[in-house]
Structure formats: structure tokens, C-alpha cells
Coordinates of C-alpha atoms and ligand atoms in Angstrom, one line a residue:
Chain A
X17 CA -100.5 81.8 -46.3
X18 CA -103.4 82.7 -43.8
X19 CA -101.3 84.6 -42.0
X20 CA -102.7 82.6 -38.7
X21 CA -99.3 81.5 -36.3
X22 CA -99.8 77.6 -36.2
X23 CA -96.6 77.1 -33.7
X24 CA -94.7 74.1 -34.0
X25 CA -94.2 72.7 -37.8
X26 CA -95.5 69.7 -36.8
X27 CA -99.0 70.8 -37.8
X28 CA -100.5 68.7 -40.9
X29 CA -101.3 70.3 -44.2
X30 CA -105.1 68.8 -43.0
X31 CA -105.1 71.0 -40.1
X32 CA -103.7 73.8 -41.4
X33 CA -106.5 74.3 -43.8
X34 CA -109.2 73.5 -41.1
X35 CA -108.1 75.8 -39.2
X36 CA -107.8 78.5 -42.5
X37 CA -111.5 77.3 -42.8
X38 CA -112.8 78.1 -39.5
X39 CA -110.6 81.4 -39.0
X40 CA -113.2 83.0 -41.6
X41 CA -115.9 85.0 -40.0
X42 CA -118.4 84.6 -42.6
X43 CA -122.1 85.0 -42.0
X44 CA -125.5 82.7 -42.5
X45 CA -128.1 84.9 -44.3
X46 CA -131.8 83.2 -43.7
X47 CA -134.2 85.3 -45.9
X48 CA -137.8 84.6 -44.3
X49 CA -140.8 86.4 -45.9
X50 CA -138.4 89.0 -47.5
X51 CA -136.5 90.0 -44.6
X52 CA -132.5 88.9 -44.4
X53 CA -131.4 87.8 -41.3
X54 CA -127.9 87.0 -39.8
X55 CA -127.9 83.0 -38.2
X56 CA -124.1 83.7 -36.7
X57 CA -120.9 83.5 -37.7
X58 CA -119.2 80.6 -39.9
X59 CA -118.8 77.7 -37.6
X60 CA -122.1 77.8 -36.5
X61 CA -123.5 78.9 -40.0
X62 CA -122.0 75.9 -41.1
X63 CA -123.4 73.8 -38.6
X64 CA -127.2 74.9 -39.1
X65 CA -126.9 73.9 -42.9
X66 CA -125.3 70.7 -41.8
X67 CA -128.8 69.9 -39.2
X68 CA -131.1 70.9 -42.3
X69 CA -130.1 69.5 -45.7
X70 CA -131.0 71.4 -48.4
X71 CA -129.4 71.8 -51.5
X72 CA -126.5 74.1 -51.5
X73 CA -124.4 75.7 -53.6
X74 CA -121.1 77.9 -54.0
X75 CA -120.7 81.3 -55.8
X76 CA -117.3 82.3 -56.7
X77 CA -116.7 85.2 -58.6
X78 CA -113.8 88.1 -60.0
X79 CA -111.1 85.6 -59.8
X80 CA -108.8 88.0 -62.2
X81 CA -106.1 85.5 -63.0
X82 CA -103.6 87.5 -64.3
X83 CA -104.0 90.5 -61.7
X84 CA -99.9 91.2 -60.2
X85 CA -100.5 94.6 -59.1
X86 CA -100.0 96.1 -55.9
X87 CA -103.8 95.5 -54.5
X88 CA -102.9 91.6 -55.0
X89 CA -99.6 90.4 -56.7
X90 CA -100.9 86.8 -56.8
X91 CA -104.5 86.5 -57.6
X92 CA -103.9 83.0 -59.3
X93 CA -102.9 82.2 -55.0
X94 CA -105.8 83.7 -53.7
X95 CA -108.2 82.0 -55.9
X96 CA -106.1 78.4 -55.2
X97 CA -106.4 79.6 -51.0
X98 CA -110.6 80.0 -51.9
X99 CA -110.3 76.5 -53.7
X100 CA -108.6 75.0 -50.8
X101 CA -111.4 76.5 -48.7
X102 CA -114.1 74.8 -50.6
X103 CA -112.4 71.6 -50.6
X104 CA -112.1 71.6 -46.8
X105 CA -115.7 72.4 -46.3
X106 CA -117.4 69.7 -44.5
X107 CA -120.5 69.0 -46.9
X108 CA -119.5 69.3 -50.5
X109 CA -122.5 71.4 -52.4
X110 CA -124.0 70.3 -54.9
X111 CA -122.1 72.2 -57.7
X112 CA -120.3 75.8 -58.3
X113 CA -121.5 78.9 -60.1
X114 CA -118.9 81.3 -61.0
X115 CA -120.1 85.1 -61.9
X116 CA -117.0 85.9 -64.3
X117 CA -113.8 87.9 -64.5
X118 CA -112.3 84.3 -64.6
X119 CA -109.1 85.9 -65.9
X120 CA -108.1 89.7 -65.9
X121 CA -106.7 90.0 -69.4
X122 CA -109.0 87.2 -71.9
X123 CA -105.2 85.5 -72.4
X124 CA -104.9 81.6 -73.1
X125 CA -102.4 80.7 -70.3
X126 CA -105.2 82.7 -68.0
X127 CA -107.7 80.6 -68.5
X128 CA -105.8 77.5 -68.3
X129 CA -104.3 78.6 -64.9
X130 CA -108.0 79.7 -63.7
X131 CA -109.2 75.9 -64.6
X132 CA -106.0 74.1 -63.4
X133 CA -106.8 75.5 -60.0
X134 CA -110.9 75.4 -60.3
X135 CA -111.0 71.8 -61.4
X136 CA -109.3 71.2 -57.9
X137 CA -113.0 71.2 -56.6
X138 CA -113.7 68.5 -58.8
X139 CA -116.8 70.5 -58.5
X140 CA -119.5 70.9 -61.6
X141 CA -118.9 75.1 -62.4
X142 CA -121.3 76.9 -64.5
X143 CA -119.8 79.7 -65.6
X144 CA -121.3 83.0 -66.8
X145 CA -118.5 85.9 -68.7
X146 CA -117.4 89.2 -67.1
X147 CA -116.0 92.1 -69.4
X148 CA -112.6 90.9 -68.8
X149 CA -112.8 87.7 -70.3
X150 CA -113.9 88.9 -73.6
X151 CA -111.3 91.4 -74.5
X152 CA -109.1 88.4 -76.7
X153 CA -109.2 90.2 -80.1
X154 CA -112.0 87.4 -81.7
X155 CA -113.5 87.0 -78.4
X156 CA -113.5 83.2 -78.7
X157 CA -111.0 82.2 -75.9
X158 CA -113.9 82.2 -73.1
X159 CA -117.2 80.9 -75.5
X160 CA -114.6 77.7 -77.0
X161 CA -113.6 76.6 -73.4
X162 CA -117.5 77.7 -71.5
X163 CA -119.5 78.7 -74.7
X164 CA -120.8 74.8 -75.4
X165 CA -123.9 74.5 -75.5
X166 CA -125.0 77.8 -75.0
X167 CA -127.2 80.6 -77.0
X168 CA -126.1 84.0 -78.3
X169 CA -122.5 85.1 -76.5
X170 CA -123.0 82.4 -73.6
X171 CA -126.1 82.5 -71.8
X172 CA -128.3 79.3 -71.1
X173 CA -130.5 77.6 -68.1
X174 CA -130.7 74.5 -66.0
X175 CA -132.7 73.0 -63.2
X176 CA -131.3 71.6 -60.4
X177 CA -132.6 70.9 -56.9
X178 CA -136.3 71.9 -58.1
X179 CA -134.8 75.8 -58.4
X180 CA -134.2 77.0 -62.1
X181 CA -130.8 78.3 -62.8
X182 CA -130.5 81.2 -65.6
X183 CA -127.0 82.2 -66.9
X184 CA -126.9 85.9 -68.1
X185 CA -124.4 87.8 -70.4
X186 CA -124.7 91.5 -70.1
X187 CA -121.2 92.3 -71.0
X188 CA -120.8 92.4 -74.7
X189 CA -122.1 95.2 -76.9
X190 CA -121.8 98.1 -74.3
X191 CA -122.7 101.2 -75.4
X192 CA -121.1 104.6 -74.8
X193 CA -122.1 106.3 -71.7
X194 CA -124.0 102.9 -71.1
X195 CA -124.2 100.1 -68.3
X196 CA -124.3 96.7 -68.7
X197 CA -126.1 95.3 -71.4
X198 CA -128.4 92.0 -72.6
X199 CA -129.9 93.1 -75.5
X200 CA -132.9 92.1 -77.0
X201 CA -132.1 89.1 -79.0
X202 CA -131.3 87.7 -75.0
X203 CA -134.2 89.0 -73.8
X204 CA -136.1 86.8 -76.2
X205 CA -134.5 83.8 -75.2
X206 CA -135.3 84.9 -71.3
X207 CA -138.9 85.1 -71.9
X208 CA -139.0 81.9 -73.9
X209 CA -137.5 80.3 -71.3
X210 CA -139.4 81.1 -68.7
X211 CA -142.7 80.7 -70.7
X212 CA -144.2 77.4 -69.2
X213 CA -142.4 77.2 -66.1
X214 CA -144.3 76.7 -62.9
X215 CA -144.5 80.3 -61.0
X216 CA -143.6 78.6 -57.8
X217 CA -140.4 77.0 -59.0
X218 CA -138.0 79.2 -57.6
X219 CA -135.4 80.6 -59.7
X220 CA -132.1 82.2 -59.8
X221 CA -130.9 84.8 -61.9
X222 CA -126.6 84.5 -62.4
X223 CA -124.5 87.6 -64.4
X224 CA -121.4 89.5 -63.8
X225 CA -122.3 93.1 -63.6
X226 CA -125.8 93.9 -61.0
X227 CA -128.6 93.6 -62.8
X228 CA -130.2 95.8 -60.6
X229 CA -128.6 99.6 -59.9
X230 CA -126.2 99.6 -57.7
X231 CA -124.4 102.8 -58.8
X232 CA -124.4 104.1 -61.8
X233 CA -121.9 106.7 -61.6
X234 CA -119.7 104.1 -61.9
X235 CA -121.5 101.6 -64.4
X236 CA -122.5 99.4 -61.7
X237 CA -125.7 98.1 -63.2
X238 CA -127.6 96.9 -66.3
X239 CA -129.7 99.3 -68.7
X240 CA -132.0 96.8 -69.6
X241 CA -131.6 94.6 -66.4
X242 CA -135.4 96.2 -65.0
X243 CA -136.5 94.2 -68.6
X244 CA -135.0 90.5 -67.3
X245 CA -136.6 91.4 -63.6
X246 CA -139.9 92.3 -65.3
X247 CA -139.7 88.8 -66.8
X248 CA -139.3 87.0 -63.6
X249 CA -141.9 89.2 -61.7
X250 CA -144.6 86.4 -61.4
X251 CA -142.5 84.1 -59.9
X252 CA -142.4 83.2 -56.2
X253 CA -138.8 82.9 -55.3
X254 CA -136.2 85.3 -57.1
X255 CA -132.7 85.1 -56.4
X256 CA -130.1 87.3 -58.0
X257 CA -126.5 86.9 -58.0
X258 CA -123.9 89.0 -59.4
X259 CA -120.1 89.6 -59.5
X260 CA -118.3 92.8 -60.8
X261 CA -117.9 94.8 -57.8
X262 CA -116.1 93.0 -55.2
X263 CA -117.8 93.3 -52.4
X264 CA -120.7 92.0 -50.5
X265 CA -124.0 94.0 -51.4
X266 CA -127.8 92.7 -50.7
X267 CA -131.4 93.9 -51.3
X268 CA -134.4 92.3 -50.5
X269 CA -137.8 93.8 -53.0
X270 CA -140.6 92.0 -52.6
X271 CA -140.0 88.2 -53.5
X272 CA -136.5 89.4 -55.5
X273 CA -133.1 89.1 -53.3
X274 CA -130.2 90.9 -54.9
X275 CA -126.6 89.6 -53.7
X276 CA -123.2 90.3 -55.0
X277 CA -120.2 88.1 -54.4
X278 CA -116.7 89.0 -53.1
X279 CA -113.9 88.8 -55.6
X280 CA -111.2 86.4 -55.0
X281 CA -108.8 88.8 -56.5
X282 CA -108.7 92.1 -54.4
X283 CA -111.4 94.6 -52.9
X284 CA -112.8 97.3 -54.3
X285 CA -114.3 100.8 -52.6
X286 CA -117.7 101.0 -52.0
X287 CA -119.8 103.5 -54.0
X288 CA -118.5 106.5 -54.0
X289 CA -116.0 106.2 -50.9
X290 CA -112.9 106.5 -53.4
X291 CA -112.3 108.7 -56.8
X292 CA -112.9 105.7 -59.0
X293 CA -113.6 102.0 -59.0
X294 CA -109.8 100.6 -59.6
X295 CA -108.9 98.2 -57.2
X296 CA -108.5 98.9 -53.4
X297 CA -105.0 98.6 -51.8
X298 CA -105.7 97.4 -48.3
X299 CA -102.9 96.3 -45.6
X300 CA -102.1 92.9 -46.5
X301 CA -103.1 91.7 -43.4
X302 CA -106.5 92.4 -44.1
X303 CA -106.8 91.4 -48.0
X304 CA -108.0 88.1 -47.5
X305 CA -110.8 89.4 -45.0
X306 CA -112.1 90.9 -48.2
X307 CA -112.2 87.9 -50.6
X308 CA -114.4 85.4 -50.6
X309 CA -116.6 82.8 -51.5
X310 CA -120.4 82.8 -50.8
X311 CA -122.3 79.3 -50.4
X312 CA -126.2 80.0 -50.8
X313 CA -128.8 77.1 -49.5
X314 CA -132.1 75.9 -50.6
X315 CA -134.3 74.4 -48.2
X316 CA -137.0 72.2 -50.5
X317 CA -140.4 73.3 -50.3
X318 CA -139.6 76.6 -48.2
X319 CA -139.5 79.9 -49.5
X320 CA -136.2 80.7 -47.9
X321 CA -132.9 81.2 -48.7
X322 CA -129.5 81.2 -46.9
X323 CA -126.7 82.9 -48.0
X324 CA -123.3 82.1 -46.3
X325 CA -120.4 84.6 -46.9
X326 CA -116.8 83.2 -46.4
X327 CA -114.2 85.7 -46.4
X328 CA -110.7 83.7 -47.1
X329 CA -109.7 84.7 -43.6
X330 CA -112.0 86.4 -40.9
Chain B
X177 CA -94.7 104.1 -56.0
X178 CA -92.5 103.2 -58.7
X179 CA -88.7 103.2 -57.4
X180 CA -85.8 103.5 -59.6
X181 CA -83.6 101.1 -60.3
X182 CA -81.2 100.9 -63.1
X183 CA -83.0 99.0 -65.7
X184 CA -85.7 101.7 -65.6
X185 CA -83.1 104.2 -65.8
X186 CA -81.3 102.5 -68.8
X187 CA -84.4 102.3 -70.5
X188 CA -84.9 106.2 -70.0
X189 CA -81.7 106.2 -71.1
X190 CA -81.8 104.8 -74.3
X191 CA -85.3 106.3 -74.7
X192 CA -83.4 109.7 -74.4
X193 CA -81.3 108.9 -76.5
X194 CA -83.9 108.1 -79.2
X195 CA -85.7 110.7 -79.0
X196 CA -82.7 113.4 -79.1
X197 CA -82.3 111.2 -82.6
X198 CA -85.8 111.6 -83.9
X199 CA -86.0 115.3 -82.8
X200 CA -85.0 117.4 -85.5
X201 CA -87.1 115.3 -87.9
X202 CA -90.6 115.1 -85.7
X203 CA -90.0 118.4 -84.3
X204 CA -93.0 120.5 -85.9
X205 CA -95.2 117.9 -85.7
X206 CA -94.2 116.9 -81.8
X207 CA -95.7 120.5 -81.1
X208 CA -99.0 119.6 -82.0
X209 CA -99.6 115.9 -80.7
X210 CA -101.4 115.5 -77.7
X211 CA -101.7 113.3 -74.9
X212 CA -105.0 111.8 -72.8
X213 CA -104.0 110.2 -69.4
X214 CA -106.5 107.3 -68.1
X215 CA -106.4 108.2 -64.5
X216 CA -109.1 106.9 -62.3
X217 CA -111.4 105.7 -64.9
X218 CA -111.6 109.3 -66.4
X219 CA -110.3 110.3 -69.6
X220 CA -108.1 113.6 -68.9
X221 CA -108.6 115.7 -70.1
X222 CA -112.0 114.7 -71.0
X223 CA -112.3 117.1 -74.3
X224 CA -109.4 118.1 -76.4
X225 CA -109.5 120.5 -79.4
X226 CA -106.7 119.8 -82.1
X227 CA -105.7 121.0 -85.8
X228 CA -106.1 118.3 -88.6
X229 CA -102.9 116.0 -88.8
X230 CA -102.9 116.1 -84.9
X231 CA -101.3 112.9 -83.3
X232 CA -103.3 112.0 -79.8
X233 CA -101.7 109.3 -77.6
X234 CA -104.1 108.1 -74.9
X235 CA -101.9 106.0 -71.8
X236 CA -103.7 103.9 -69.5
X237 CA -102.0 105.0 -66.0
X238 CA -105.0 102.6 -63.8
X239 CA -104.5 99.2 -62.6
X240 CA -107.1 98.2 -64.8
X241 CA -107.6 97.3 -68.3
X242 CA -109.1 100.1 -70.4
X243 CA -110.0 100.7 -74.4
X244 CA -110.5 103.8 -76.5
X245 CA -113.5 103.3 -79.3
X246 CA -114.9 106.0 -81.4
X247 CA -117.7 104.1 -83.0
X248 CA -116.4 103.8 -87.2
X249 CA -113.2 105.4 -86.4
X250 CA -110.9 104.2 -84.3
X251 CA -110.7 100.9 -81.9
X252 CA -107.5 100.2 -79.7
X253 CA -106.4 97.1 -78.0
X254 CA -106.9 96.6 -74.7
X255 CA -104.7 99.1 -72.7
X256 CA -103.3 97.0 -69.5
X257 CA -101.2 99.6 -67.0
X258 CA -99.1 101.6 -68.8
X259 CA -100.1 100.7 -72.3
X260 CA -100.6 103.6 -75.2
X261 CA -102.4 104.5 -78.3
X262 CA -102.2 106.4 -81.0
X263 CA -104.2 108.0 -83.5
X264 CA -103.3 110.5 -86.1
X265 CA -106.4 112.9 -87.1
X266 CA -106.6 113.3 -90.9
X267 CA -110.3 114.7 -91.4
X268 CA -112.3 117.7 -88.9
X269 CA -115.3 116.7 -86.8
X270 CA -116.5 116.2 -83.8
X271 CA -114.7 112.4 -82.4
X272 CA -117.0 111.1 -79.3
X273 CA -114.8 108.1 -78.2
X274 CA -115.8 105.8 -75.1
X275 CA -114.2 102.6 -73.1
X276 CA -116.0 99.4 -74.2
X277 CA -114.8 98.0 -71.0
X278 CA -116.2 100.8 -68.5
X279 CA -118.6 102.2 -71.1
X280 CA -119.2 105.5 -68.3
X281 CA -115.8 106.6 -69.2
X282 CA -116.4 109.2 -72.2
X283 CA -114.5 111.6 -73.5
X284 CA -114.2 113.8 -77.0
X285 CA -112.1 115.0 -79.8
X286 CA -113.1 118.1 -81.5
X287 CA -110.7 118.5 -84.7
X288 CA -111.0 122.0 -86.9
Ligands
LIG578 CU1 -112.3 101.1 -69.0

């Protein structure tokens, strides 16, 4: 499992995933006036969110149920191991967004394994779609199980905790030689949405590939994601979130903060460092230090935001 | 790597044996057809020039799922590791094909 040596058998399931929980090494982000700063490891990350409430919340992204090759041969495991983390954390947040690649392959019994394990958090998930889970020949698999009550090929908004919550799709109608993609008829909607809102409500901004440019050379970004950003410009607080890459990235530009999420499947290089983006074969003793889950809290009424990454095992 | 073992090497077997079948039959036009190997996200070799009535078969050798689309031509299935497709091309012209998945990976046809 963790690999961690508990000794005798006589150790409880309960403590064996406390101590999987605390073995991670993950780090509390504070963002104050546009510069990130690190607040310590996990244990006493977690402890700072526990003295001041706020609301909090979990990303979880790149699951890729259905991955068996040699970079992870069980990604349905590793996704249960980040479910059993999330269910041993100590406050439970306030609900789960998950920044697509659900399954690797768009296939029925893919989704239902993703959501027999997911539903273990008995967690609220809003879900946004990665290019994997619309490759089903009609593309209907993801929109009939995530697709209610949503515009156009999924996307859709929320408020909770005062902060407005925008769900993105930019990973249908790609073009050749392109990036990511919303499309104008999204774009629409975006502005729509937004028209009326309070500038000062803070909001966050949730798709699978970057909306900003992370590296093009390998499609990581959006060509019309400097269109949505535009669009939010006047607001206070802008938080970005984004899967598709699998590994932890950040930015800070002006009142915007960019983050992308670990995948819970397997790792993959950063820009450039290998001859393509396929996934990275790591010793398996260090896989799980590169999955992940990353918990992100709101204080109320502060223009702050803290971004706690939890590799499955530190 | 991949290792050996014998149901591999039956399959190659029987394989073989196929193909020492269809042989005499496919034999002028198995000169012609062409292969595209998806290795790394790349198309290799990225540009091809073929005869009319050329076959191309394009193999997805990545751990990742992969597509070949030439927009109103031709549109395969999702290639997982080790899947193929074929196209036979009947007319000339110029056939810019892309992956709808990794839409950076490009590559082209050119049929006289
Ligand atoms: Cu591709």
C-alpha cells in the first residue's frame, strides 16, 4: 500500500491510514497580496486551516481509470488510496472539484469504477471533462452521468462559500495544430454569467487543460483561454485551477493565481525535460510522492487563498 | 520491455502463417503500403509521399490514446497502445491529418 513498515499486524485499518495521511509531505500555500508563500509541511498545514475556519475545498484531478501500463498498472488503486486520504482528513471540506480525465479510455465500466470509488467521499463532486473522457464514439457517456444541468458540452457555475465557482470545457472541438479550446458560443455564456456579479466576489475558474500557457510545444494551454481571463479581469480575487499535466505548477499575475493539480494516475515530465508528454515511469517507491490531491481554503472576507498539496505519500 | 513468452510467440506464429497465406495475392500491392509509427506524440514519419491506391497503416506505439483525423476524409477510433489504422488512398492531393486528442501532433500525406 503506502509502502510505510507498520511492524506488528496488530495495527488498525484506522491507523494505518492516519499514518498514510500524515506520511504525505504536502505544503500550505498562503497567497497574501499576490505573493505565494509556503506555511510548512502537511501536519502543520493542516493544523493552521483547523485554527482558522474558512471554507475549504478539494481538487482532484487525472484520475485515468483504466490506465494498466507500466507508469501505474492500477490507477483505479491509486485514486481509491487518494479517496481514503480524503476520508481520513480531519475536517471534511465543504465539497470536491474534480479537473477531468476521470477515466482514461471514455468506457462505461470506467466511469462506473471512477464513481464507485469517488462516492466513497460521500463528498458533493463537481466535475468538469478532460479529453479522455470524450473519446466514446457519441460522446454521451460523460455529459448523461455529469452533463445535467449544464450548458453547451458541460460547462456551468455555482456559488458557494460567497466565492463563485465556473466550470469550463475546453476540450472538444480542437483544431489541428491547436491547443485547448472554448469556443465562442462558451464564451458567451462566460460573459453572461459574470455580467452582474459583484467585482469583489471572488471567483474560481475550473478546466482540464491550463488556461493559461504553460507550454505549448506540447499543447499545454488554451487558444482562446487569454479571452475567459479577459472576462474575469475586473474581479478582485481570481483563482485558476487546472488538471491535464500531472504535476504541481503555480503563477501568481496580478490578482489571477494559476495552479495545476497532481494526477492521481502517474506523473508526467515537466516541460521539456523528456521527448514527449507520455506518462513518466518513476521507481515505484516514489510514484505516490507524485500523485495527489490539493485542498485549497478560503478565509471569508480576506483576499487570500491557501493552497494545500497532498502527495499520496511524502 | 516486452518479454516473450509463448502466447506472444504463438500469436507470431499464426500471424506468420497468415501472412505466408495472403502473400502471393497482396504481394504487388504490400510493396506500396506504408506505415506511420505514433512514437512520442509525433507522427513518424511526419510526411509521406505515396502513389494513388496506396494503403497507410498508422500504429499507436505510446502509452497514451491517440486519433488520426483529416478533416472530411478520414476519422479513426481512438488508438489505445498498440492499436492500428488503415486507410486506402483512392484520389491525389495533399492529406493534412492531425490528433483530435493532442491536436500539436500533425503530420501529412501527399498522394500523386
Ligand atoms: Cu494524441
Amino acid at each position: 500500500m503506502s509502502g510505510h513498515d507498520h511492524g506488528d499486524d496488530g495495527v488498525s485499518r484506522r491507523k494505518v491510514l492516519e499514518c498514510m495521511t500524515w506520511a504525505g509531505t504536502g505544503v500550505l500555500w498562503t497567497i497574501t497580496g499576490g505573493v505565494p508563500r509556503s506555511l510548512g509541511i502537511i501536519d502543520s498545514a493542516q493544523a493552521a486551516t483547523a485554527a482558522a475556519p474558512g471554507m475549504t475545498f478539494l481538487q482532484i484531478s487525472d484520475s485515468h481509470v483504466g490506465f494498466d501500463k507500466p507508469a501505474n498498472p492500477n490507477a483505479l488503486g491509486t485514486l481509491e488510496e487518494a479517496v481514503n486520504k480524503i476520508n481520513a482528513m480531519p475536517a471534511k471540506p465543504s465539497f470536491m472539484i474534480h479537473t477531468g480525465d476521470i477515466t482514461h479510455l471514455s468506457k462505461a465500466a470506467e466511469f462506473d469504477n471512477a464513481e464507485r470509488i469517488i462516492s466513497q467521499t460521500k463528498l458533493d463532486v463537481h466535475y468538469v471533462p478532460g479529453e479522455h473522457d470524450f473519446i466514446d464514439e457519441e460522446v454521451k457517456l460523460y455529459r448523461e452521468r455529469y452533463g445535467r444541468g449544464t450548458k453547451g458540452h458541460g460547462w456551468y457555475s455555482f456559488d458557494a462559500g460567497g466565492v463563485h465557482f465556473i466550470g469550463l470545457v475546453n476540450v472538444v472541438d480542437l483544431k489541428a495544430g491547436g491547443l485547448g479550446n472554448l469556443g465562442a458560443e462558451q464564451l458567451a455564456w462566460l460573459e453572461d454569467d459574470l455580467r452582474g456579479k459583484s467585482k469583489s466576489m471572488p471567483v474560481v475558474l475550473f478546466a482540464h487543460i491550463p488556461l493559461w500557457t504553460v507550454y505549448p510545444e506540447w499543447g499545454w494551454g488554451t487558444e482562446d483561454g487569454g479571452r475567459a481571463l479577459e472576462l474575469v479581469k475586473g474581479f478582485g480575487s481570481v483563482t485558476v485551477l487546472n488538471g491535464h499535466i500531472h504535476q504541481v505548477m503555480q503563477k501568481v499575475e496580478g490578482n489571477v493565481t494559476f495552479h495545476t493539480a497532481r494526477s492521481t494516475a502517474f506523473p508526467q515530465p515537466a516541460p521539456g525535460a523528456a521527448p514527449s508528454p507520455g506518462p513518466m515511469k518513476v521507481e515505484d517507491a516514489k510514484l505516490r510522492s507524485m500523485l495527489g490531491v490539493a485542498s485549497v481554503n478560503f478565509k471569508q472576507n480576506e483576499q487570500r487563498l491557501a493552497i494545500i498539496d497532498t502527495p499520496l505519500q511524502g | 520491455m516486452k518479454t516473450l513468452n509463448r502466447r506472444d510467440f504463438g500469436v507470431d506464429l499464426g500471424l506468420a502463417l497468415a501472412a505466408a497465406i495472403l502473400l502471393p495475392a497482396t504481394k504487388a500491392r504490400a510493396d506500396n503500403d506504408l506505415e506511420v509509427h505514433i512514437d512520442n506524440f509525433v507522427f513518424q514519419p511526419p510526411e509521406l509521399k505515396i502513389k494513388v491506391g496506396t494503403t497507410v497503416t498508422w500504429t499507436n506505439r505510446d502509452d497514451i490514446p491517440h486519433t488520426v483525423v483529416s478533416a472530411g476524409k478520414f476519422r479513426s477510433k481512438t488508438l489505445d497502445t498498440d492499436d492500428k489504422f488503415s486507410f486506402t488512398f483512392t484520389n491525389a492531393g495533399d492529406y493534412k491529418y492531425f490528433c483530435s486528442l493532442h491536436p500539436h501532433m500533425t503530420g501529412m500525406i501527399k498522394v500523386e
